[in-house]
Short mmCIF file of C-alpha atoms and ligand atoms in Angstrom, two decimals:
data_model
loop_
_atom_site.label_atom_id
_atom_site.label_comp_id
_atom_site.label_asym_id
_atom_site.label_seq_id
_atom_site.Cartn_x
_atom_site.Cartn_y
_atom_site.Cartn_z
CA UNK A 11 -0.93 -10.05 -15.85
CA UNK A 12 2.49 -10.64 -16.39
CA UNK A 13 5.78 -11.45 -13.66
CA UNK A 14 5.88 -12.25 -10.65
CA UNK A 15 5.12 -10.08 -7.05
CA UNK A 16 5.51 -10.59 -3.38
CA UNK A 17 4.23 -8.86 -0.76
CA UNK A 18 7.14 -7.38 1.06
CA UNK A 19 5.11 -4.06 3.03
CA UNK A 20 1.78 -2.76 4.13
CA UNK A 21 0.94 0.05 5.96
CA UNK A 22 -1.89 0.44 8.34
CA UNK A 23 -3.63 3.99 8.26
CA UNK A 24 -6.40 5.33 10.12
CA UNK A 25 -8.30 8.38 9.23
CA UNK A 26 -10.73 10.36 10.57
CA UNK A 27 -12.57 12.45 8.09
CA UNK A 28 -15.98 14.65 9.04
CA UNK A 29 -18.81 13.89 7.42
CA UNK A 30 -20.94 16.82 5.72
CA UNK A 31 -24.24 16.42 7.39
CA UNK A 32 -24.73 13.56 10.17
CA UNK A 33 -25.73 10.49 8.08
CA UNK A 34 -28.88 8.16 9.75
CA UNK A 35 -30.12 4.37 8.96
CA UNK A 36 -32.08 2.71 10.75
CA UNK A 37 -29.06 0.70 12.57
CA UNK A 38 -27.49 4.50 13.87
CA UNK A 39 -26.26 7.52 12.81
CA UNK A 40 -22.67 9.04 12.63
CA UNK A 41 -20.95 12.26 11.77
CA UNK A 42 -17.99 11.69 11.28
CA UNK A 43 -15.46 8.15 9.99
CA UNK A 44 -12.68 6.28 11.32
CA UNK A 45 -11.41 4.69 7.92
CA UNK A 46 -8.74 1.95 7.77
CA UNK A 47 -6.80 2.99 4.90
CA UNK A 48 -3.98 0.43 3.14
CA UNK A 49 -0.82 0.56 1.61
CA UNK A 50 0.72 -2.41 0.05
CA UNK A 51 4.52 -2.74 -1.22
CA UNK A 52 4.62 -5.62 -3.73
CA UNK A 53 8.14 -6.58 -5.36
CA UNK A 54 8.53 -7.61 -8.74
CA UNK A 55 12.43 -8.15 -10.09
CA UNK A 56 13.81 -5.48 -7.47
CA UNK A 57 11.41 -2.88 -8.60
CA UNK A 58 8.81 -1.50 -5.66
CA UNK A 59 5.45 -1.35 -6.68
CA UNK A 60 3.28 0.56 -4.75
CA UNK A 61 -1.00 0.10 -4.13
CA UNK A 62 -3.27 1.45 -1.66
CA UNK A 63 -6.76 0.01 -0.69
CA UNK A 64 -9.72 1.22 1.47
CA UNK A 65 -11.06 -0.68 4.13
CA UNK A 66 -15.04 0.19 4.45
CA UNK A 67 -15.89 -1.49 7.66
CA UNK A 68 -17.73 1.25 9.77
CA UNK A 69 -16.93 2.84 13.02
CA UNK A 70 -19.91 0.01 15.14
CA UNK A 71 -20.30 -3.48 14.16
CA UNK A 72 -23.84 -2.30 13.27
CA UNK A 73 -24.17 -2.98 9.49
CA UNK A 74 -22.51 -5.97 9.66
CA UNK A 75 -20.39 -7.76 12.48
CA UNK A 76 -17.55 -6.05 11.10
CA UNK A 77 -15.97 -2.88 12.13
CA UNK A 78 -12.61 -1.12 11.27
CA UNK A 79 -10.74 -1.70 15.10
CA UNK A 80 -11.30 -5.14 14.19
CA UNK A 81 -10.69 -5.07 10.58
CA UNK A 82 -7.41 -3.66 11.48
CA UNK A 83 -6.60 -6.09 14.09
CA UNK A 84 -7.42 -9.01 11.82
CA UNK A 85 -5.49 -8.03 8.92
CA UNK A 86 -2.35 -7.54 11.52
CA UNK A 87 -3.07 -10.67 13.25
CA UNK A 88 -4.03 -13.35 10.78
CA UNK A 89 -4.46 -11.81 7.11
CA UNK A 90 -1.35 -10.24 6.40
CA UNK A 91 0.89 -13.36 7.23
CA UNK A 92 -1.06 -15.15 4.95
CA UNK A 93 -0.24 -13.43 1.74
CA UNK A 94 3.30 -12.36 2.61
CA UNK A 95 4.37 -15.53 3.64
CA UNK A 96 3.09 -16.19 -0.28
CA UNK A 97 5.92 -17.29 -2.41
CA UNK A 98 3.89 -14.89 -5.02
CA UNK A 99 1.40 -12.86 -4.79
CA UNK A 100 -2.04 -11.45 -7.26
CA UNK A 101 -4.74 -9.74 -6.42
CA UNK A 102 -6.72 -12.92 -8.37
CA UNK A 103 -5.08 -15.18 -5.35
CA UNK A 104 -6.09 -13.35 -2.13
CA UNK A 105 -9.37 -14.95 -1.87
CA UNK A 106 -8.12 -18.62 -1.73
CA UNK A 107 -5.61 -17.27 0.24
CA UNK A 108 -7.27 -16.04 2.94
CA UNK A 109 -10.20 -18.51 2.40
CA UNK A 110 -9.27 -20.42 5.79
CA UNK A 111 -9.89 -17.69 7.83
CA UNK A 112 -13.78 -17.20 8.58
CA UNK A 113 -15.62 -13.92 8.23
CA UNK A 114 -14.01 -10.73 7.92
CA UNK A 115 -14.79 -9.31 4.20
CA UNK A 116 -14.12 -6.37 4.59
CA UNK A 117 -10.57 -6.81 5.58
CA UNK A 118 -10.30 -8.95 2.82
CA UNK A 119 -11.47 -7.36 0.33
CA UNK A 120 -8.85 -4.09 1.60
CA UNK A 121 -6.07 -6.45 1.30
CA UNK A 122 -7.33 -7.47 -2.72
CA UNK A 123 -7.97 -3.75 -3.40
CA UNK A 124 -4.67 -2.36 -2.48
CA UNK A 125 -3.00 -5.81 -3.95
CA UNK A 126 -4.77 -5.27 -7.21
CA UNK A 127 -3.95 -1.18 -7.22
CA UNK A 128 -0.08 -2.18 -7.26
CA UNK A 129 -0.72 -4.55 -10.07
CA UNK A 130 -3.19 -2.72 -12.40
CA UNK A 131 -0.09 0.59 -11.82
CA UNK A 132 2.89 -1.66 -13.05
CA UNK A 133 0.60 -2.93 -16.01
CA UNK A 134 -0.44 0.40 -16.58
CA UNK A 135 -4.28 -0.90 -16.32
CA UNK A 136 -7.00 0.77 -15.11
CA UNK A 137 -9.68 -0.93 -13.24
CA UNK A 138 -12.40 -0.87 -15.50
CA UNK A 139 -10.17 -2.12 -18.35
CA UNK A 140 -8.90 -5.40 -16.16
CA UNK A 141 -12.98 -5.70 -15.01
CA UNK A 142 -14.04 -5.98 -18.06
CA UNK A 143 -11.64 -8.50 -19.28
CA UNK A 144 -12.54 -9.46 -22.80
CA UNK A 145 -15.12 -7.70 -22.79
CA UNK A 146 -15.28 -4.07 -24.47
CA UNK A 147 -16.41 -0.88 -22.34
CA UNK A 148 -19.27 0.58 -23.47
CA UNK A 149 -19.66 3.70 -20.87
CA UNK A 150 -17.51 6.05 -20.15
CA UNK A 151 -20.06 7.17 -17.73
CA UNK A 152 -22.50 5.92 -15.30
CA UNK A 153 -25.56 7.79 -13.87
CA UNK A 154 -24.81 8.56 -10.10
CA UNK A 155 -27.68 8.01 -7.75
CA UNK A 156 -27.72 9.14 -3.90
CA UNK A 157 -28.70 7.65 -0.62
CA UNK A 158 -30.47 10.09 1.60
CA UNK A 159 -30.37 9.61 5.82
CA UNK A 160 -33.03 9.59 8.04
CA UNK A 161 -33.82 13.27 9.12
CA UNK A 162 -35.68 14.53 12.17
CA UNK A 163 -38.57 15.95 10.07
CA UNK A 164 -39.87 16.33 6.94
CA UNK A 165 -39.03 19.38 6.12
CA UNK A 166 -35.58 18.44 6.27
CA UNK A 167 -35.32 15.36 4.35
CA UNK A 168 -37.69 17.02 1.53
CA UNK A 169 -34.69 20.31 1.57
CA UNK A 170 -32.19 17.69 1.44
CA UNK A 171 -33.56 15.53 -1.16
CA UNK A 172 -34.23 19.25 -3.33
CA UNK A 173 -30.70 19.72 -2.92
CA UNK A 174 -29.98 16.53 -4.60
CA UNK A 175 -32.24 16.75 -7.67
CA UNK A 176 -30.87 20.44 -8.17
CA UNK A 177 -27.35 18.77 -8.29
CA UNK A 178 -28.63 16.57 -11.16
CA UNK A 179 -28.62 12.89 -9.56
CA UNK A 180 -30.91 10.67 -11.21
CA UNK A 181 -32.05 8.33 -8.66
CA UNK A 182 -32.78 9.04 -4.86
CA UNK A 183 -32.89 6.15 -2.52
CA UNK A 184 -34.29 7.12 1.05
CA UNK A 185 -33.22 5.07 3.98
CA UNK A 186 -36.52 3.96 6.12
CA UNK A 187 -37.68 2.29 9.16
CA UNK A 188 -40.80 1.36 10.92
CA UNK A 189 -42.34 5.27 12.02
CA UNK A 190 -40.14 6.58 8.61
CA UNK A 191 -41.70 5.00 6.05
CA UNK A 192 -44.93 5.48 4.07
CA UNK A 193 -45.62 9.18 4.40
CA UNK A 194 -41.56 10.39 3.94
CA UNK A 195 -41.85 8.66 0.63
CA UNK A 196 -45.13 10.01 -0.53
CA UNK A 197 -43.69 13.45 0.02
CA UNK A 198 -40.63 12.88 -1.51
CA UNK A 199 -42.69 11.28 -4.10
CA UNK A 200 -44.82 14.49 -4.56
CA UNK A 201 -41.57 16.41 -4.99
CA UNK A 202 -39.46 15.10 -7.41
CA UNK A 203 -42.58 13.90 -9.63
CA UNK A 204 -43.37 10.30 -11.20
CA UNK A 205 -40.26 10.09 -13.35
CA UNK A 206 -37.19 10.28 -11.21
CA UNK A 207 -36.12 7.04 -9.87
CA UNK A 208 -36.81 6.46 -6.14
CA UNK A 209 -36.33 3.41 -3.79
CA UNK A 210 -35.83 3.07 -0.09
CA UNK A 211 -33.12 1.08 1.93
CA UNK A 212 -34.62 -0.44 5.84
CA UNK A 213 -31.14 -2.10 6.61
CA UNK A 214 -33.11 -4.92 8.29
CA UNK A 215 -35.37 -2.94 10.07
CA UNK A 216 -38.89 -4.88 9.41
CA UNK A 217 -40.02 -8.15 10.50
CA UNK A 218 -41.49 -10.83 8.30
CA UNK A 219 -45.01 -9.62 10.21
CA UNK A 220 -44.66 -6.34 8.25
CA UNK A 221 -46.10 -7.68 4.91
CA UNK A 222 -49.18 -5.69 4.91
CA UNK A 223 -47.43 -2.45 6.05
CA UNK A 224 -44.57 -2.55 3.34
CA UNK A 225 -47.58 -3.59 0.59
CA UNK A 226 -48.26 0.24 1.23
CA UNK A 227 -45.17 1.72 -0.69
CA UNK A 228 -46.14 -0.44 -3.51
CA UNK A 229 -48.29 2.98 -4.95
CA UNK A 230 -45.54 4.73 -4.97
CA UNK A 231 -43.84 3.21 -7.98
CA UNK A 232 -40.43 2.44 -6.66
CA UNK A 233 -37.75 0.84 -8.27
CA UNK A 234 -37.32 -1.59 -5.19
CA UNK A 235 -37.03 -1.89 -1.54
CA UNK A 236 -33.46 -2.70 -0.28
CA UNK A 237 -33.23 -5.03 2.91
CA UNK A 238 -36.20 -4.94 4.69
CA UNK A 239 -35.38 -8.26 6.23
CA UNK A 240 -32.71 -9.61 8.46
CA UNK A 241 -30.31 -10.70 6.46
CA UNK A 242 -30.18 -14.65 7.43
CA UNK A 243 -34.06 -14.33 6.48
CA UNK A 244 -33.91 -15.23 3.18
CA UNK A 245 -37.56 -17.18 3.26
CA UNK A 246 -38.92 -14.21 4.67
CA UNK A 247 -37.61 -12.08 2.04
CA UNK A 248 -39.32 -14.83 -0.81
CA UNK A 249 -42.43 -14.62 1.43
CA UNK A 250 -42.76 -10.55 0.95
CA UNK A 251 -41.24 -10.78 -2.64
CA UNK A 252 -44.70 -12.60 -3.42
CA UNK A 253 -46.71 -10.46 -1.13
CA UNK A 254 -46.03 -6.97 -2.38
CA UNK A 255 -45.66 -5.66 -6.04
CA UNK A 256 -42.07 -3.54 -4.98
CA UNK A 257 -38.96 -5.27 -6.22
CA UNK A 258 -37.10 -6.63 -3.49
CA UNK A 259 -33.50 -6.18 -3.49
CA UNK A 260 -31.01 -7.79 -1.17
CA UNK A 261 -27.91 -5.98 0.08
CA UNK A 262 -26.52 -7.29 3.64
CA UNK A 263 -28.01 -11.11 2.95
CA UNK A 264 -25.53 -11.25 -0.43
CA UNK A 265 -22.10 -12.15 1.33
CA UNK A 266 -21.24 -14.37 -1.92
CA UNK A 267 -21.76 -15.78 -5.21
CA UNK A 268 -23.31 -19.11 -3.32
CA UNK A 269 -25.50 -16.53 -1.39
CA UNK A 270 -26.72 -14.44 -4.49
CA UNK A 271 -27.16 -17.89 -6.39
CA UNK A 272 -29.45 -19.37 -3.50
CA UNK A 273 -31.33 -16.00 -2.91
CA UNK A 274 -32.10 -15.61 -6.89
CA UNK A 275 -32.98 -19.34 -7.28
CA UNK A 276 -35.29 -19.18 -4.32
CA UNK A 277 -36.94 -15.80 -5.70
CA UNK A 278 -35.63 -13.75 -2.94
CA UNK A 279 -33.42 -11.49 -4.87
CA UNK A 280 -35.26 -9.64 -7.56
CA UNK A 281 -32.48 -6.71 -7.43
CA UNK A 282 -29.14 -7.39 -6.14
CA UNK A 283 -27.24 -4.46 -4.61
CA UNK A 284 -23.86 -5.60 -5.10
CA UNK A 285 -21.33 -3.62 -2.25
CA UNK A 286 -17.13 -5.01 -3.14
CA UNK A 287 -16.82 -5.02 0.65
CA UNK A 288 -19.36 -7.04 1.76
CA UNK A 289 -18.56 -9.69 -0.55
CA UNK A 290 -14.55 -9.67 -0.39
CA UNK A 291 -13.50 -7.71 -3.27
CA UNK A 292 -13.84 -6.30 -6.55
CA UNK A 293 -13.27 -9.88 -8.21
CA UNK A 294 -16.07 -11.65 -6.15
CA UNK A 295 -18.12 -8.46 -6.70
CA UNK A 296 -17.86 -9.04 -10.53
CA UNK A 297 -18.67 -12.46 -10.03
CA UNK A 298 -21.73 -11.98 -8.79
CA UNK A 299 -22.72 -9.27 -11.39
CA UNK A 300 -21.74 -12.05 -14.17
CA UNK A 301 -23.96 -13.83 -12.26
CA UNK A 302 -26.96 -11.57 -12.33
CA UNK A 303 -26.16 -10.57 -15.48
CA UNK A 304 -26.41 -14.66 -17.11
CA UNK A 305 -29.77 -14.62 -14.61
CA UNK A 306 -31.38 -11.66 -16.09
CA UNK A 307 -31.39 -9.87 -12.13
CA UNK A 308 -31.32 -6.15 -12.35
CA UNK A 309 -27.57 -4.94 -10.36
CA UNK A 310 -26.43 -1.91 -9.16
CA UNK A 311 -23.19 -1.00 -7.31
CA UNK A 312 -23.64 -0.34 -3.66
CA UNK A 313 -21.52 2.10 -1.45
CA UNK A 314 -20.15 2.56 2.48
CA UNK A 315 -19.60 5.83 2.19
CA UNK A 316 -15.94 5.50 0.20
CA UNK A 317 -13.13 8.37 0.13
CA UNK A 318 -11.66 9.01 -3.18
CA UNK A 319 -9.97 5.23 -2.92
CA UNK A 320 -13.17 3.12 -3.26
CA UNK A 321 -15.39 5.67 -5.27
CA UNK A 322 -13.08 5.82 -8.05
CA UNK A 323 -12.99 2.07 -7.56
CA UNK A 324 -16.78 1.48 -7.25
CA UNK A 325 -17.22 3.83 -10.46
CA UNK A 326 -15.33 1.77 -12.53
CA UNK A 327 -17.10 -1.72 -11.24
CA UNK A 328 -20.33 0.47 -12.06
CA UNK A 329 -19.42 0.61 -15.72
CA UNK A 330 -19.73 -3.58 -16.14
CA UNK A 331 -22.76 -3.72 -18.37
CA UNK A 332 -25.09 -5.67 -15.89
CA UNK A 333 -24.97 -2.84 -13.42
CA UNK A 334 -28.65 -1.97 -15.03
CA UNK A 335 -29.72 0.47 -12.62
CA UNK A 336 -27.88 3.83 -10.65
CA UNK A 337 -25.67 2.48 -7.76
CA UNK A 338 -25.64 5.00 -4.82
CA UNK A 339 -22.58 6.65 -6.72
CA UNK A 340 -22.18 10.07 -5.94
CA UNK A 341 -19.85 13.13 -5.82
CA UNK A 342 -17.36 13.01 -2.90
CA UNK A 343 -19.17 16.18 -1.49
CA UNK A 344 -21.99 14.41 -1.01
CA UNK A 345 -20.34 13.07 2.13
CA UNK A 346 -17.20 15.07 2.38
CA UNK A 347 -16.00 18.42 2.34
CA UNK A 348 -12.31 17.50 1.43
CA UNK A 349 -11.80 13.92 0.14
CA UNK A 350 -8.43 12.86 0.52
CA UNK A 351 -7.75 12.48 -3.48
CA UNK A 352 -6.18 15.54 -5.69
CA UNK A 353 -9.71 15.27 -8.19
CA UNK A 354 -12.86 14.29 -6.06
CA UNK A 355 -15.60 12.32 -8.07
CA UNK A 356 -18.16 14.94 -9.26
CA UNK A 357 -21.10 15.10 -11.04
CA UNK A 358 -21.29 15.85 -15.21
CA UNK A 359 -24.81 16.11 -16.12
CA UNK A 360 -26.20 13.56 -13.24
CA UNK A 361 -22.91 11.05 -14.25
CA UNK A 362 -20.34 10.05 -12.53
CA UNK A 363 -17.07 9.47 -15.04
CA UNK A 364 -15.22 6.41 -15.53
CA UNK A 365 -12.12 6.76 -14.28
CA UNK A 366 -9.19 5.64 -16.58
CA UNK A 367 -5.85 5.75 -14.86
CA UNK A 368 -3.57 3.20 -14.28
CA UNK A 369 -4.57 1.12 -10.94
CA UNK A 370 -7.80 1.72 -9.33
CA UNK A 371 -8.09 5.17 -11.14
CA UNK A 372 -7.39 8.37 -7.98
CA UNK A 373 -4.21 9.72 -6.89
CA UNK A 374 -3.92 11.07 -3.00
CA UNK A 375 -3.31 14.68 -1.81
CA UNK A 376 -0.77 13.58 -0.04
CA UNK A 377 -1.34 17.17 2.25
CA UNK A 378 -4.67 15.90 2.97
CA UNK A 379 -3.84 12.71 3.84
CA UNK A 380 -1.18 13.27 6.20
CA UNK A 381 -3.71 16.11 8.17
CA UNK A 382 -6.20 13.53 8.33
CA UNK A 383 -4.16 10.48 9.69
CA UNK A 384 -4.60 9.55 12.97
CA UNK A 385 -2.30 6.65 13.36
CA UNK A 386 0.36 4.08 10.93
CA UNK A 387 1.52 1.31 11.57
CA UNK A 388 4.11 -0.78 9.36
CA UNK A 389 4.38 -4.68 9.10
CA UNK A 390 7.21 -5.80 7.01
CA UNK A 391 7.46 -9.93 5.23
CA UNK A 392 9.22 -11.44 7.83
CA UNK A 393 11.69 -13.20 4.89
CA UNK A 394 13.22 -9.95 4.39
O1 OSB B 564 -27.13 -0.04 3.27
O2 OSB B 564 -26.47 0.78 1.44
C1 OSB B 564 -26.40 0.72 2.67
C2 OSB B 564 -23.94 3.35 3.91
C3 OSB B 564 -23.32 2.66 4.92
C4 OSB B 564 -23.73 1.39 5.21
C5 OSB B 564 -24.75 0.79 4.47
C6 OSB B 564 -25.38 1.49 3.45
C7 OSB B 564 -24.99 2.80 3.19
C8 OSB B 564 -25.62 3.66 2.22
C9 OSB B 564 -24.78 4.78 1.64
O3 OSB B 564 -26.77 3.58 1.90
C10 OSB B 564 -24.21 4.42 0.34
C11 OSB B 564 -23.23 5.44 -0.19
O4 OSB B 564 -23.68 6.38 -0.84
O5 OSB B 564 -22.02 5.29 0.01
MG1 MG B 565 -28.28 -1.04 1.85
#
């Protein structure tokens, strides 16, 4: 990366965009999102160079503490200073940056995004490309797998989950908790047959006392079970790693490379579901999959239900070669009916493409965008 950039803009946008069907975990359920949406202005030699990031924090601090009223506030209040009161700025810098200030990854990781969109555009880079560094791609495509809700009967979930296989996905991952468990995943077993991939997500629900229970799924030949723990419970998670036969894979617990490195070393990451978000960006994110890759742990790419911003984004992390099983990547209509980009992700044979334009790899419908804003707010480098 070449030249020099400051952060002279950003832009603060909230949208509210309907969801398809209500979408349930076993921490809530929601039908529609409030996203935090950002726009950076970086200046390199008088030139403006534009970048816009998506903030995935959720409408309730119930996946993590974090939450996009807060995410927004935090980036206004402390994060933004930070990096425009930089002398120069790079997406590769905004961790360190904003390393003094505690918590918030989310709103980090927003801040990187949009910083690293402006950057990868000027270069004429797309995201994959910079990701893989010397590395060559080898896919062009990844396979896109699907995260199905909690319903309020069977019936439903197995219609929904027929609905998926008919639109060619090649892994279905069920969300579960204690009272949704064993018998929604023997049906869905039943229906899509032994070969499709399945696993099931409890965001935390179960208790280290659940042992016995969870051993239950292990006839159903998943690929793994995401969370079942709280995530500070990484003991508990070695404990039921050695007491059932089902892969464990951690998801909320990973906030880091330190944390992935202690939860593989300990044996309580067999899988790692590796979300940009929850560990502060793209660049941490593909630290952690070097990580599991030099480890031999099986990766995927996580979602938080991304617009056209982070799925094009996520798709092209997907494509690093030690992303060995289907992230929950799917088709923008999975979740909405009009995502705010001008080409929503879709499906090619059960694969998600690669995307290859400069900067994170979408361009907005600007039409869309403006009917779904709720609110802007500017904040300007206080040097100019
Ligand atoms: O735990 O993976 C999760 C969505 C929101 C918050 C947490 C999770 C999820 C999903 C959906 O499972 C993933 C997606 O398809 O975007
Ligand atoms: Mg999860």
């Amino acid at each position: 990366m070449t030249g020099t950039f400051r952060l002279i803009g950003l832009e603060l946008r909230r949208i509210s965009l309907p969801l398809v069907t209500a979408f349930t975990t076993s921490f809530g359920s929601e039908n529609h999102r409030d996203i935090l949406l950002l726009r950076v202005e970086l200046e390199r030699e008088n030139t403006i160079f534009e970048g816009w990031g998506e903030c995935v924090a959720p409408n309730d601090p119930t996946y993590s503490a974090e939450y996009v009223a807060a995410a927004e506030m935090v980036i206004e209040q402390h994060l933004f200073a930070r990096l425009a009161g930089s002398e120069r700025i790079a997406a590769a810098e905004v961790h360190r940056l904003l390393r003094a200030v505690k918590g918030h990854p989310m709103a980090k990781a927003s801040l990187e995004m949009a910083i690293l969109d402006a950057e990868l555009r000027a270069e004429g880079t797309c995201l994959a490309t910079h990701l893989h560094g010397d590395q060559p791609l080898t896919r062009d495509r990844i396979p896109a797998g699907v995260s199905v809700g909690i319903f309020a009967d069977l019936d439903q979930l197995l219609a929904a989950v027929q609905g998926y296989v008919d639109d060619g996905y090649q892994r279905i991952k069920l969300k579960i908790q204690p009272g949704w468990d064993i018998d929604p995943v023997r049906e869905v077993r039943a229906l899509i047959g032994p070969e499709l991939g399945l696993q099931v997500d409890a965001n935390t629900a179960y208790t280290r006392h659940d042992a016995a229970h969870l051993r239950l799924l292990d006839e159903f030949d998943l690929l793994l079970i995401e969370q079942p723990l709280p995530e500070d419970d990484l003991l508990g998670h070695r404990d039921l790693a050695n007491a059932i036969d089902t892969p464990i894979c951690l998801d909320e617990s990973i906030i880091s490379v330190t944390t992935a490195l202690d939860a593989i070393d300990i044996g309580a990451a067999e899988i790692i579901n590796i979300k940009p978000g929850r560990v502060g960006g793209y660049l941490e994110a593909r630290r952690i999959h070097d990580l599991c890759r030099d480890r031999g742990i099986p990766a995927w790419c996580g979602g938080m239900l991304e617009t056209g911003i982070g799925r094009a984004a996520n798709a092209s992390l997907a494509s690093l070669p030690g992303f060995t099983l289907p992230g929950d990547i799917s088709a923008a209509e999975r979740f909405y009916a009009r995502d705010i980009v001008v080409a929503p992700i879709t499906l090619v044979e059960g694969n998600v493409v690669v995307p290859t334009s400069p900067g994170l790899g979408f361009d907005l419908d600007q039409g869309i965008l403006e009917a779904a804003t709720r609110s802007t707010r500017h904040l300007r480098s206080e040097s100019r």
